[in-house]
Amino acid sequence: MSVTAIPDARAELKEALERIQSEIDSAFDALLPVPEDTSARLVEAMRYAAIGGGKRVRPLLLAAVADLYGVDRTAAIHAGCAVEAIHAYSLIHDDLPCMDDDDLRHGKPTVHRAFDEATAVLAGDALHALAFDILVRPEITGDPFVRAELVGALARASGHEGMAGGQMMDMVADGQDYDLRQVTRLQQLKTGALLAASVEMGAILGRVAPEGRVHWRAYARDIGLAFQIADDLLDVEGDPAKAGKALRKDERQGKATFVTLMGLEPAREQARMLTEQAIARLASHGEDASLLKALARYIVERDR
Amino acid sequence: MSVTAIPDARAELKEALERIQSEIDSAFDALLPVPEDTSARLVEAMRYAAIGGGKRVRPLLLAAVADLYGVDRTAAIHAGCAVEAIHAYSLIHDDLPCMDDDDLRHGKPTVHRAFDEATAVLAGDALHALAFDILVRPEITGDPFVRAELVGALARASGHEGMAGGQMMDMVADGQDYDLRQVTRLQQLKTGALLAASVEMGAILGRVAPEGRVHWRAYARDIGLAFQIADDLLDVEGDPAKAGKALRKDERQGKATFVTLMGLEPAREQARMLTEQAIARLASHGEDASLLKALARYIVERDR
C-alpha cells in the first residue's frame, strides 16, 4: 500500500463508519417500537443501549466482507444489528455492579445507572434474544440454511466457549497470575470471538463455504488480538473524555494485560505487526478490500 | 375420558416425566463438559442450574407433541434441552438479588447463592446462548428451515415480547394496580410464552405448517394460564418443602394475582375449566394425545 493511499483509505473508512452508524441506528429504531404497556421501560432501556454511541466496528466488518460477495445491503445491516445486539447486551451485563461496576459507557451513564439493575439485567437478556430473532427473519435472507449458519456462529460467540467464557476468565483473574498465553486465550474469547463472528457472518451471508472462510478466520484472529492490545494501550495512554468510559482500570486492578506482560513499546509493535499480517491475508481480494484494510489500521489507531 | 382411564393416564405421565428427566439430564451432561481452563467455574454453574431438579414439563410438552408426528426422539430431546436452557437462564436471572432475590430453587441454593452474582449473570447468559447453539446443530434435524423456525419461536418467547417483557411488567407491578386483564397479559408473557413455544416447537419439528398449529396454540394458551393460576394457588396453599422454593411471596409483596383478583375458589374453578378446554382442543388426536391430556391435568394438580 502506497503512502498516498492512506489518507484516501481513511476518508473512505470515516464515510463508511458514519454511513453504517446511521443505518444501524435506523434499523434498531424500527426493530424496537416502544409498546403501550408497562414493559415499555424494558424497550426504552434496550433502545438506550442499542441506539447511538457505538462505533459499529463489528457491523462494518460484517458489511464490508458481505459487500465483497455482492450481498444485499439490507441483509447485511440486519445481521449487523444482530451482532450489535449481542455486543450491547454483553456491555450492559459486564457493566453491572456485580461485574465490572462501571458508571459510564459511550460517554453516558451505564444502563443500570440510567435505569436500575433489574432493568439492566432484563434489557441485556432481551437484546440477547433479539439478536437471534433478527437473524431468522426473512429480511436477512430467504435461504434458511444461511439463517441457521448465522445463528450458530453468533450463539457460539456469545456463549461459554466465547464471550461469557472470556468474561468468566476475566472475573476469576484476581489472584491468578495469568501469563501471555492465558491472557491471549481470555481475550480471544472475550473480545475476539464476536469480532471473528462478525467477519465470518459476512462470509456466510456471501455463501462462502467453510473451507473458503479460512483466510477470513485468520484475518479476524489477527485484528481481534490487535484490537485488544490497542484497548490495553488505550487504558494506559488514552483520554477518558474521548474514550467515553473509565480508563486506567487495569493498573488499578493489578490485572495482567498485553501491556503489563509485554511492555508498552513491544505491545505497540505487536499490534502493528498483527495489523500488517491481517492486511496481507486480504491480498487475494486486491483493491476491493481497501475498506477492510483501513479497518484493520483503524482498530489499532483509534482513540476510543 | 372415562373415570377408570385417569389412574392409567397418571401412571403414563409419571413414567414419561421420569424418562424425560433422565434424558434431558444426560443430554445436558454431554453438551456441557467442564473445560480445563478458568472458565470451568462458568460451566459448573451452568450444569448446577441445568441438570437435576427441574420437572421438565416443557420438554415433555414438546416431545409429546413431536411424538404425535413421528419425530425422532433425539431431535425432540435436543430441542427440549434448548427450551430448558432458556427456562434455566430465566430462573437464574429472576432469582438475582436485584430481581426477586430468592435463596432457594428446586430445593437447593440459587446459583448466585451457591456461586456468586457475577457467575450467576454469566451462567444465565451462557445458557441463553447455548439454547440457540443447540437448535442449529445437525442433531436436531437436517432441515435448516425447521432449525430457523425453532430459533424464531424460542427467541420470541425469551425476548421483550415474551419472558423478559413479562418479568419487566412484574418488576414494575409495585404501586401499579393491575387488573385481571393486565395480570393475564403479564402471565401470558412471563410464563405462557415459553410453554406455548414448547408446544409449537414440537409441531414445528413435526413439520406442521403454521395453519395446522392453530389448535396447538389454543391448547398452549389454555394450559399456560391454568399453569399460572395453579402457581398462584400453590403460593397460597402449597408446602414450601415440597415446592423447593419460598412461598407466600405474592401476599407478602401485596401483588395482584389470579387468586387475589378472583378469590381462591373461583381461581381454582377457572384453572379446572381451562384444563377441560385444553383437553377438548386435542379431540382430533384421539387416544394418541392421552399424555398431553394427562399433562394438562397435572399442570393444575401438581404440588410443586
Coordinates of C-alpha atoms in Angstrom, one line a residue:
Chain A
M1 CA 0.0 0.0 0.0
S2 CA 1.5 3.3 -1.1
V3 CA 1.9 6.2 1.3
T4 CA -0.5 8.4 -0.6
A5 CA -3.2 5.8 -0.5
I6 CA -3.6 6.0 3.3
P7 CA -5.4 9.4 3.5
D8 CA -7.9 8.2 0.9
A9 CA -8.4 5.0 2.8
R10 CA -9.0 7.0 6.0
A11 CA -11.6 9.1 4.3
E12 CA -13.3 6.0 2.9
L13 CA -13.4 4.4 6.3
K14 CA -14.7 7.6 8.0
E15 CA -17.5 7.8 5.5
A16 CA -18.3 4.1 5.8
L17 CA -18.4 4.3 9.6
E18 CA -20.8 7.3 9.5
R19 CA -23.0 5.6 7.0
I20 CA -23.3 2.3 8.9
Q21 CA -23.8 4.1 12.3
S22 CA -26.8 5.8 10.8
E23 CA -28.1 2.6 9.1
I24 CA -27.8 0.5 12.3
D25 CA -29.4 3.2 14.4
S26 CA -32.4 3.4 12.0
A27 CA -32.7 -0.3 11.9
F28 CA -32.8 -0.6 15.7
D29 CA -35.3 2.2 15.8
A30 CA -37.6 0.3 13.5
L31 CA -37.0 -3.0 15.3
L32 CA -37.8 -1.6 18.8
P33 CA -41.0 0.3 18.8
V34 CA -41.9 1.2 22.4
P35 CA -45.0 -0.7 23.5
E36 CA -48.1 0.8 25.3
D37 CA -48.0 -1.5 28.3
T38 CA -45.7 -1.5 31.4
S39 CA -43.0 -3.4 29.5
A40 CA -42.2 0.0 27.8
R41 CA -39.5 0.6 30.4
L42 CA -37.7 -2.5 29.1
V43 CA -37.8 -1.4 25.5
E44 CA -36.7 2.1 26.5
A45 CA -33.6 0.6 28.2
M46 CA -32.9 -1.6 25.1
R47 CA -33.1 1.4 22.9
Y48 CA -30.9 3.4 25.3
A49 CA -28.2 0.7 25.0
A50 CA -28.5 -0.1 21.3
I51 CA -29.1 3.2 19.6
G52 CA -26.3 5.8 19.3
G53 CA -22.9 5.9 20.8
G54 CA -21.4 2.6 19.3
K55 CA -18.5 2.8 16.9
R56 CA -20.2 0.0 14.9
V57 CA -16.9 -1.6 14.0
R58 CA -18.4 -5.1 14.1
P59 CA -21.3 -4.4 11.7
L60 CA -18.9 -2.6 9.4
L61 CA -16.6 -5.6 9.4
L62 CA -19.6 -7.8 8.6
A63 CA -21.0 -5.5 5.9
A64 CA -17.6 -4.9 4.3
V65 CA -17.0 -8.7 3.9
A66 CA -20.5 -9.2 2.7
D67 CA -20.1 -6.5 0.1
L68 CA -17.2 -8.3 -1.4
Y69 CA -19.7 -11.1 -2.3
G70 CA -22.4 -8.8 -3.5
V71 CA -24.7 -9.4 -0.5
D72 CA -27.9 -7.2 -0.3
R73 CA -27.3 -4.2 2.0
T74 CA -30.5 -4.7 4.0
A75 CA -29.5 -8.3 4.9
A76 CA -26.0 -7.1 6.0
I77 CA -27.4 -4.3 8.1
H78 CA -29.9 -6.6 9.8
A79 CA -27.2 -9.2 10.5
G80 CA -25.1 -6.3 11.8
C81 CA -27.9 -5.3 14.2
A82 CA -27.9 -8.9 15.5
V83 CA -24.1 -8.6 16.2
E84 CA -24.6 -5.2 17.8
A85 CA -27.5 -6.5 19.9
I86 CA -25.1 -9.2 21.3
H87 CA -22.3 -6.6 21.8
A88 CA -24.8 -4.2 23.6
Y89 CA -26.1 -7.0 25.9
S90 CA -22.6 -8.0 26.9
L91 CA -21.6 -4.4 27.7
I92 CA -24.8 -3.9 29.8
H93 CA -24.1 -7.1 31.8
D94 CA -20.3 -6.5 32.1
D95 CA -21.0 -3.0 33.5
L96 CA -23.3 -4.3 36.3
P97 CA -22.2 -3.7 39.9
C98 CA -21.5 -7.4 40.4
M99 CA -19.2 -7.5 37.4
D100 CA -17.0 -4.5 36.4
D101 CA -19.2 -2.0 38.2
D102 CA -18.9 0.8 35.6
D103 CA -20.8 4.1 35.6
L104 CA -20.0 5.4 32.2
R105 CA -20.3 3.8 28.7
H106 CA -20.1 5.7 25.3
G107 CA -19.9 8.9 27.4
K108 CA -23.3 8.4 29.1
P109 CA -24.4 6.6 32.3
T110 CA -24.5 2.8 32.0
V111 CA -27.9 1.2 31.8
H112 CA -28.1 0.2 35.5
R113 CA -27.2 3.8 36.4
A114 CA -29.7 5.4 34.0
F115 CA -32.4 2.8 34.8
D116 CA -31.8 0.3 37.6
E117 CA -30.1 -3.1 38.0
A118 CA -33.1 -5.3 37.3
T119 CA -34.0 -3.4 34.2
A120 CA -30.3 -3.6 33.1
V121 CA -30.3 -7.4 33.5
L122 CA -33.5 -7.8 31.6
A123 CA -32.5 -5.3 28.8
G124 CA -29.4 -7.4 28.3
D125 CA -31.4 -10.6 28.2
A126 CA -33.9 -9.1 25.8
L127 CA -31.2 -7.8 23.4
H128 CA -29.6 -11.2 23.5
A129 CA -32.9 -12.8 22.4
L130 CA -33.5 -10.1 19.8
A131 CA -30.2 -10.9 18.1
F132 CA -31.4 -14.4 17.2
D133 CA -34.9 -13.2 16.5
I134 CA -33.5 -10.8 13.9
L135 CA -31.3 -13.5 12.3
V136 CA -34.2 -15.8 11.4
R137 CA -36.4 -13.0 9.9
P138 CA -36.9 -13.2 6.2
E139 CA -35.4 -9.7 5.8
I140 CA -32.0 -11.3 6.4
T141 CA -32.1 -13.8 3.6
G142 CA -34.6 -16.1 2.1
D143 CA -32.2 -19.1 2.5
P144 CA -32.9 -20.9 5.8
F145 CA -29.5 -22.7 5.6
V146 CA -27.8 -19.3 5.7
R147 CA -30.0 -18.2 8.6
A148 CA -29.2 -21.3 10.6
E149 CA -25.5 -20.9 10.0
L150 CA -25.6 -17.2 11.1
V151 CA -27.4 -18.3 14.3
G152 CA -24.7 -20.9 15.0
A153 CA -21.8 -18.5 14.5
L154 CA -23.4 -15.9 16.8
A155 CA -24.6 -18.3 19.5
R156 CA -21.1 -19.8 19.8
A157 CA -19.5 -16.3 20.0
S158 CA -21.9 -15.3 22.8
G159 CA -21.8 -18.5 24.9
H160 CA -19.5 -20.3 27.4
E161 CA -16.9 -21.0 24.6
G162 CA -17.0 -17.3 23.6
M163 CA -17.7 -14.1 25.3
A164 CA -19.3 -15.4 28.5
G165 CA -16.4 -17.8 29.0
G166 CA -13.9 -15.0 28.4
Q167 CA -15.7 -12.7 30.9
M168 CA -15.7 -15.6 33.4
M169 CA -11.9 -16.0 33.0
D170 CA -11.5 -12.2 33.4
M171 CA -13.6 -12.3 36.6
V172 CA -11.6 -15.1 38.2
A173 CA -8.3 -13.4 37.1
D174 CA -7.9 -11.8 40.6
G175 CA -5.3 -13.7 42.4
Q176 CA -4.4 -15.7 39.3
D177 CA -1.1 -14.9 37.6
Y178 CA -2.1 -15.2 34.0
D179 CA 0.7 -15.4 31.6
L180 CA 0.7 -14.2 28.0
R181 CA -0.7 -17.5 26.7
Q182 CA -3.6 -17.3 29.1
V183 CA -4.3 -13.6 28.5
T184 CA -4.3 -14.3 24.8
R185 CA -6.8 -17.1 25.3
L186 CA -9.0 -15.0 27.6
Q187 CA -9.1 -12.1 25.0
Q188 CA -9.7 -14.4 22.1
L189 CA -12.9 -15.5 23.9
K190 CA -13.9 -12.2 25.5
T191 CA -13.4 -9.8 22.5
G192 CA -12.0 -11.9 19.7
A193 CA -15.0 -14.3 19.4
L194 CA -17.5 -11.6 18.4
L195 CA -15.1 -9.8 16.0
A196 CA -14.5 -13.2 14.4
A197 CA -18.2 -14.0 14.2
S198 CA -18.8 -10.6 12.5
V199 CA -16.3 -11.3 9.8
E200 CA -17.5 -14.9 9.4
M201 CA -21.1 -13.9 9.2
G202 CA -20.3 -11.6 6.3
A203 CA -18.8 -14.5 4.5
I204 CA -21.8 -16.8 5.5
L205 CA -24.2 -14.2 4.0
G206 CA -21.9 -14.2 0.9
R207 CA -22.5 -18.0 0.7
V208 CA -18.8 -18.7 1.2
A209 CA -18.3 -22.4 2.1
P210 CA -16.5 -23.2 5.3
E211 CA -13.2 -24.0 3.5
G212 CA -13.4 -20.6 1.8
R213 CA -13.6 -18.9 5.1
V214 CA -10.1 -19.9 6.3
H215 CA -8.4 -16.6 5.4
W216 CA -11.3 -14.7 6.9
R217 CA -10.9 -16.5 10.2
A218 CA -7.1 -15.7 10.1
Y219 CA -7.8 -12.0 9.3
A220 CA -10.4 -11.9 12.2
R221 CA -8.0 -13.6 14.6
D222 CA -5.2 -11.0 13.8
I223 CA -7.5 -8.0 14.1
G224 CA -9.1 -9.4 17.2
L225 CA -5.8 -9.6 19.1
A226 CA -4.7 -6.2 17.7
F227 CA -8.0 -4.7 18.8
Q228 CA -7.4 -6.0 22.4
I229 CA -3.8 -4.8 22.5
A230 CA -5.0 -1.4 21.4
D231 CA -7.6 -1.5 24.1
D232 CA -4.9 -2.3 26.7
L233 CA -2.8 0.6 25.3
L234 CA -5.8 2.9 25.4
D235 CA -6.4 2.0 29.0
V236 CA -2.9 3.2 29.9
E237 CA -2.5 6.1 27.5
G238 CA -6.0 7.2 26.4
D239 CA -8.1 10.2 27.2
P240 CA -11.1 9.2 29.3
A241 CA -13.1 12.1 27.8
K242 CA -12.6 10.8 24.3
A243 CA -13.0 7.1 25.3
G244 CA -16.3 7.8 27.0
K245 CA -15.6 5.3 29.7
A246 CA -13.3 4.9 32.8
L247 CA -9.6 4.2 31.9
R248 CA -6.6 3.2 34.0
K249 CA -8.6 0.3 35.3
D250 CA -6.2 -2.5 34.5
E251 CA -3.5 -0.9 36.5
R252 CA -5.8 -0.1 39.5
Q253 CA -7.0 -3.7 39.5
G254 CA -3.4 -5.1 39.1
K255 CA -4.6 -7.0 36.0
A256 CA -2.3 -8.9 33.7
T257 CA -2.7 -7.3 30.2
F258 CA -0.7 -7.4 27.0
V259 CA 0.9 -4.1 28.1
T260 CA 1.8 -5.3 31.6
L261 CA 3.1 -8.6 30.2
M262 CA 5.0 -7.3 27.2
G263 CA 5.7 -3.6 28.0
L264 CA 4.3 -0.6 26.2
E265 CA 6.6 -0.5 23.1
P266 CA 6.6 -4.2 22.4
A267 CA 2.8 -4.3 22.7
R268 CA 2.5 -1.4 20.3
E269 CA 4.9 -3.2 17.9
Q270 CA 2.9 -6.5 18.2
A271 CA -0.3 -4.7 17.4
R272 CA 1.3 -3.1 14.3
M273 CA 2.7 -6.5 13.2
L274 CA -0.7 -8.1 13.6
T275 CA -2.3 -5.4 11.6
E276 CA 0.1 -5.8 8.7
Q277 CA -0.4 -9.6 8.9
A278 CA -4.2 -9.1 8.8
I279 CA -3.9 -6.8 5.7
A280 CA -1.6 -9.4 4.0
R281 CA -4.3 -12.0 4.4
L282 CA -6.6 -9.9 2.1
A283 CA -4.1 -9.9 -0.8
S284 CA -6.4 -12.1 -3.0
H285 CA -9.2 -9.5 -2.8
G286 CA -7.0 -6.7 -4.2
E287 CA -8.3 -3.2 -4.2
D288 CA -11.9 -4.4 -3.3
A289 CA -10.7 -5.0 0.2
S290 CA -9.4 -1.4 0.8
L291 CA -12.1 -0.8 3.4
L292 CA -11.2 -3.9 5.4
K293 CA -7.5 -2.9 5.2
A294 CA -8.4 0.6 6.5
L295 CA -10.5 -1.0 9.3
A296 CA -7.5 -3.2 10.4
R297 CA -5.4 0.0 10.7
Y298 CA -8.2 1.9 12.4
I299 CA -8.6 -0.8 15.0
V300 CA -5.1 -0.1 16.4
E301 CA -5.0 3.6 15.8
R302 CA -8.5 4.5 17.3
D303 CA -8.6 6.8 20.4
R304 CA -11.8 5.3 21.8
Chain B
M1 CA -62.4 -39.6 29.2
S2 CA -63.7 -42.4 31.4
V3 CA -63.1 -42.4 35.2
T4 CA -61.0 -45.6 35.1
A5 CA -58.8 -44.1 32.4
I6 CA -57.4 -41.4 34.8
P7 CA -55.2 -43.7 37.0
D8 CA -53.7 -45.2 33.8
A9 CA -53.1 -41.7 32.4
R10 CA -51.4 -40.7 35.7
A11 CA -49.1 -43.7 35.6
E12 CA -48.3 -43.0 31.9
L13 CA -47.5 -39.4 32.8
K14 CA -45.3 -40.3 35.8
E15 CA -43.3 -42.7 33.6
A16 CA -43.0 -40.1 30.8
L17 CA -41.8 -37.4 33.2
E18 CA -39.2 -39.8 34.8
R19 CA -38.0 -40.8 31.4
I20 CA -37.6 -37.3 30.0
Q21 CA -36.0 -36.1 33.2
S22 CA -33.2 -38.6 32.8
E23 CA -32.9 -38.0 29.0
I24 CA -32.6 -34.2 29.5
D25 CA -30.1 -34.6 32.3
S26 CA -28.0 -36.9 30.1
A27 CA -28.1 -34.6 27.1
F28 CA -27.0 -31.6 29.2
D29 CA -24.2 -33.7 30.7
A30 CA -22.9 -34.4 27.2
L31 CA -23.5 -30.8 26.0
L32 CA -21.6 -29.3 28.9
P33 CA -18.2 -30.9 29.5
V34 CA -16.2 -28.9 32.1
P35 CA -13.2 -27.3 30.4
E36 CA -9.7 -27.3 31.8
D37 CA -9.2 -23.5 31.9
T38 CA -10.5 -20.9 34.4
S39 CA -13.9 -20.7 32.6
A40 CA -14.6 -24.1 34.3
R41 CA -16.5 -22.2 37.1
L42 CA -18.9 -20.9 34.5
V43 CA -19.7 -24.3 33.1
E44 CA -20.0 -25.7 36.6
A45 CA -22.7 -23.1 37.4
M46 CA -24.5 -23.8 34.1
R47 CA -24.5 -27.5 35.0
Y48 CA -25.7 -26.7 38.5
A49 CA -28.7 -24.9 37.1
A50 CA -29.5 -27.1 34.1
I51 CA -29.0 -30.6 35.5
G52 CA -31.3 -32.2 38.0
G53 CA -34.2 -30.7 39.9
G54 CA -36.4 -29.5 37.0
K55 CA -39.8 -31.0 36.4
R56 CA -39.2 -30.9 32.7
V57 CA -42.8 -30.1 31.9
R58 CA -41.7 -28.0 28.9
P59 CA -39.6 -30.7 27.2
L60 CA -42.3 -33.2 27.8
L61 CA -44.9 -31.0 26.2
L62 CA -42.5 -30.5 23.2
A63 CA -41.7 -34.2 23.0
A64 CA -45.3 -35.4 23.4
V65 CA -46.4 -33.1 20.5
A66 CA -43.4 -34.1 18.4
D67 CA -44.2 -37.8 19.1
L68 CA -47.7 -37.4 17.5
Y69 CA -45.9 -36.6 14.2
G70 CA -43.3 -39.4 14.5
V71 CA -40.4 -37.0 15.2
D72 CA -37.1 -38.7 16.0
R73 CA -36.6 -38.8 19.8
T74 CA -33.0 -37.4 19.8
A75 CA -34.2 -34.3 17.9
A76 CA -37.1 -33.8 20.4
I77 CA -34.7 -34.2 23.4
H78 CA -32.2 -31.7 22.0
A79 CA -34.9 -29.2 21.3
G80 CA -36.2 -29.8 24.8
C81 CA -32.8 -29.0 26.1
A82 CA -32.9 -25.7 24.3
V83 CA -36.2 -24.9 25.9
E84 CA -34.9 -25.9 29.4
A85 CA -31.7 -23.9 28.8
I86 CA -34.0 -20.8 28.3
H87 CA -36.1 -21.8 31.3
A88 CA -33.0 -22.2 33.5
Y89 CA -31.4 -18.9 32.4
S90 CA -34.6 -17.0 33.2
L91 CA -34.8 -18.6 36.7
I92 CA -31.2 -17.8 37.4
H93 CA -31.7 -14.1 36.4
D94 CA -35.1 -13.8 38.1
D95 CA -33.6 -15.1 41.4
L96 CA -30.9 -12.5 41.4
P97 CA -30.8 -10.0 44.4
C98 CA -31.8 -7.1 42.1
M99 CA -34.8 -9.1 40.8
D100 CA -36.8 -11.4 43.1
D101 CA -33.9 -12.0 45.5
D102 CA -34.6 -15.7 46.1
D103 CA -32.3 -18.1 48.0
L104 CA -33.8 -21.4 47.1
R105 CA -34.7 -23.1 43.8
H106 CA -35.6 -26.7 43.2
G107 CA -34.8 -27.3 46.9
K108 CA -31.2 -26.1 46.7
P109 CA -29.4 -22.7 46.9
T110 CA -30.0 -20.5 43.9
V111 CA -27.0 -20.0 41.6
H112 CA -25.9 -16.6 43.0
R113 CA -26.0 -18.2 46.5
A114 CA -24.1 -21.3 45.5
F115 CA -21.6 -19.4 43.4
D116 CA -21.8 -15.6 43.3
E117 CA -23.7 -12.9 41.5
A118 CA -21.3 -12.4 38.6
T119 CA -21.2 -16.1 37.9
A120 CA -25.0 -16.2 38.0
V121 CA -25.4 -13.4 35.5
L122 CA -22.8 -15.1 33.2
A123 CA -24.2 -18.6 33.6
G124 CA -27.7 -17.3 32.7
D125 CA -26.2 -15.6 29.6
A126 CA -24.3 -18.7 28.6
L127 CA -27.3 -20.9 28.9
H128 CA -29.3 -18.4 26.8
A129 CA -26.7 -18.6 24.1
L130 CA -26.5 -22.4 24.4
A131 CA -30.2 -22.7 23.6
F132 CA -29.7 -21.3 20.2
D133 CA -26.4 -23.1 19.6
I134 CA -28.2 -26.4 20.3
L135 CA -31.1 -25.6 17.9
V136 CA -28.9 -25.2 14.9
R137 CA -26.9 -28.3 15.4
P138 CA -27.4 -31.1 12.9
E139 CA -28.6 -33.5 15.7
I140 CA -31.9 -31.5 15.9
T141 CA -32.8 -32.0 12.3
G142 CA -31.2 -32.0 8.9
D143 CA -33.7 -29.5 7.6
P144 CA -32.4 -25.9 8.1
F145 CA -35.9 -24.5 7.5
V146 CA -37.1 -26.3 10.6
R147 CA -34.0 -25.1 12.6
A148 CA -34.6 -21.5 11.6
E149 CA -38.3 -21.8 12.6
L150 CA -37.3 -23.3 16.0
V151 CA -34.9 -20.4 16.6
G152 CA -37.6 -17.9 15.8
A153 CA -40.1 -19.4 18.2
L154 CA -37.7 -19.7 21.1
A155 CA -36.1 -16.2 20.6
R156 CA -39.6 -14.5 20.5
A157 CA -40.5 -16.4 23.7
S158 CA -37.4 -15.3 25.5
G159 CA -37.3 -11.6 24.4
H160 CA -39.0 -8.3 25.2
E161 CA -42.3 -9.6 23.7
G162 CA -42.1 -12.7 25.8
M163 CA -40.5 -13.7 29.1
A164 CA -38.3 -10.6 29.5
G165 CA -41.2 -8.3 28.8
G166 CA -43.4 -10.2 31.3
Q167 CA -40.7 -10.1 34.0
M168 CA -40.4 -6.3 33.4
M169 CA -44.2 -5.9 33.9
D170 CA -43.9 -8.0 37.0
M171 CA -41.0 -5.8 38.3
V172 CA -42.8 -2.5 37.8
A173 CA -46.0 -4.0 39.3
D174 CA -45.3 -2.4 42.7
G175 CA -47.5 0.6 43.1
Q176 CA -49.5 -0.4 39.9
D177 CA -53.0 -1.7 40.4
Y178 CA -53.0 -4.4 37.8
D179 CA -56.5 -5.7 36.9
L180 CA -57.3 -9.2 35.7
R181 CA -56.7 -8.2 32.0
Q182 CA -53.2 -6.9 32.9
V183 CA -52.3 -9.8 35.1
T184 CA -53.4 -12.2 32.3
R185 CA -51.2 -10.3 29.8
L186 CA -48.2 -10.3 32.2
Q187 CA -48.5 -14.0 32.8
Q188 CA -49.1 -14.8 29.1
L189 CA -45.7 -13.2 28.5
K190 CA -43.8 -14.3 31.7
T191 CA -44.8 -18.0 31.8
G192 CA -47.2 -18.5 28.9
A193 CA -44.8 -17.6 26.1
L194 CA -42.3 -20.4 26.9
L195 CA -45.0 -23.1 27.4
A196 CA -46.5 -22.0 24.1
A197 CA -43.1 -22.1 22.4
S198 CA -42.5 -25.7 23.7
V199 CA -45.8 -26.9 22.2
E200 CA -45.2 -25.0 19.0
M201 CA -41.7 -26.3 18.7
G202 CA -43.0 -29.9 18.9
A203 CA -45.3 -29.1 16.0
I204 CA -42.5 -27.3 14.0
L205 CA -40.3 -30.4 14.4
G206 CA -43.3 -32.4 13.2
R207 CA -43.3 -30.2 10.1
V208 CA -46.8 -28.9 10.8
A209 CA -47.5 -25.8 8.7
P210 CA -48.4 -22.6 10.6
E211 CA -52.2 -23.0 9.8
G212 CA -52.1 -26.6 11.3
R213 CA -50.7 -25.2 14.5
V214 CA -53.8 -23.1 15.4
H215 CA -55.2 -25.8 17.8
W216 CA -51.8 -26.2 19.4
R217 CA -51.5 -22.5 20.1
A218 CA -55.0 -22.6 21.7
Y219 CA -54.1 -25.7 23.8
A220 CA -50.9 -24.0 24.9
R221 CA -52.7 -20.7 25.8
D222 CA -55.2 -22.6 27.9
I223 CA -52.6 -24.7 29.8
G224 CA -50.3 -21.7 30.1
L225 CA -53.0 -19.7 32.0
A226 CA -54.0 -22.8 34.0
F227 CA -50.3 -23.3 34.9
Q228 CA -50.0 -19.8 36.3
I229 CA -53.3 -19.9 38.2
A230 CA -52.0 -23.2 39.8
D231 CA -48.8 -21.4 40.6
D232 CA -50.7 -18.6 42.4
L233 CA -52.8 -21.2 44.3
L234 CA -49.6 -23.1 45.2
D235 CA -48.1 -19.8 46.5
V236 CA -51.1 -19.5 48.9
E237 CA -51.7 -23.1 49.8
G238 CA -48.6 -25.1 49.0
D239 CA -46.0 -26.7 51.1
P240 CA -42.6 -24.9 50.7
A241 CA -40.7 -28.1 51.5
K242 CA -42.4 -29.9 48.5
A243 CA -42.2 -26.8 46.3
G244 CA -38.5 -26.4 46.9
K245 CA -38.7 -22.6 46.8
A246 CA -40.1 -19.8 49.0
L247 CA -43.9 -19.5 49.0
R248 CA -46.4 -16.9 50.3
K249 CA -44.4 -14.3 48.4
D250 CA -47.3 -12.8 46.5
E251 CA -49.2 -11.9 49.7
R252 CA -46.1 -10.5 51.4
Q253 CA -45.4 -8.3 48.3
G254 CA -49.0 -7.3 48.1
K255 CA -49.0 -8.5 44.5
A256 CA -52.1 -8.7 42.3
T257 CA -52.5 -12.4 41.2
F258 CA -55.3 -14.5 39.8
V259 CA -56.1 -15.6 43.4
T260 CA -56.2 -12.1 44.9
L261 CA -58.2 -10.8 41.9
M262 CA -60.7 -13.7 41.6
G263 CA -60.6 -15.4 45.1
L264 CA -59.4 -18.9 45.9
E265 CA -62.4 -21.0 44.7
P266 CA -63.2 -19.1 41.5
A267 CA -59.5 -19.2 40.6
R268 CA -59.4 -23.0 41.2
E269 CA -62.6 -23.3 39.1
Q270 CA -61.1 -21.2 36.3
A271 CA -58.0 -23.4 36.2
R272 CA -60.2 -26.5 36.0
M273 CA -62.3 -25.0 33.2
L274 CA -59.1 -24.1 31.2
T275 CA -57.8 -27.6 31.7
E276 CA -61.0 -29.2 30.3
Q277 CA -61.0 -26.7 27.4
A278 CA -57.3 -27.5 26.7
I279 CA -58.2 -31.2 26.6
A280 CA -61.1 -30.6 24.3
R281 CA -58.8 -29.0 21.8
L282 CA -57.0 -32.3 21.4
A283 CA -60.1 -34.2 20.3
S284 CA -58.9 -34.7 16.8
H285 CA -55.9 -36.6 18.0
G286 CA -57.9 -39.2 19.9
E287 CA -56.2 -41.7 22.2
D288 CA -52.7 -40.7 20.8
A289 CA -52.9 -37.5 22.8
S290 CA -53.5 -39.2 26.2
L291 CA -50.2 -38.0 27.5
L292 CA -50.9 -34.4 26.6
K293 CA -54.3 -34.6 28.2
A294 CA -52.7 -36.0 31.4
L295 CA -50.1 -33.2 31.3
A296 CA -52.9 -30.6 31.2
R297 CA -54.4 -32.2 34.3
Y298 CA -51.0 -32.5 36.0
I299 CA -50.3 -28.8 35.4
V300 CA -53.1 -27.7 37.7
E301 CA -52.8 -30.6 40.2
R302 CA -49.1 -30.6 40.9
D303 CA -47.8 -29.7 44.3
R304 CA -44.5 -28.1 43.2

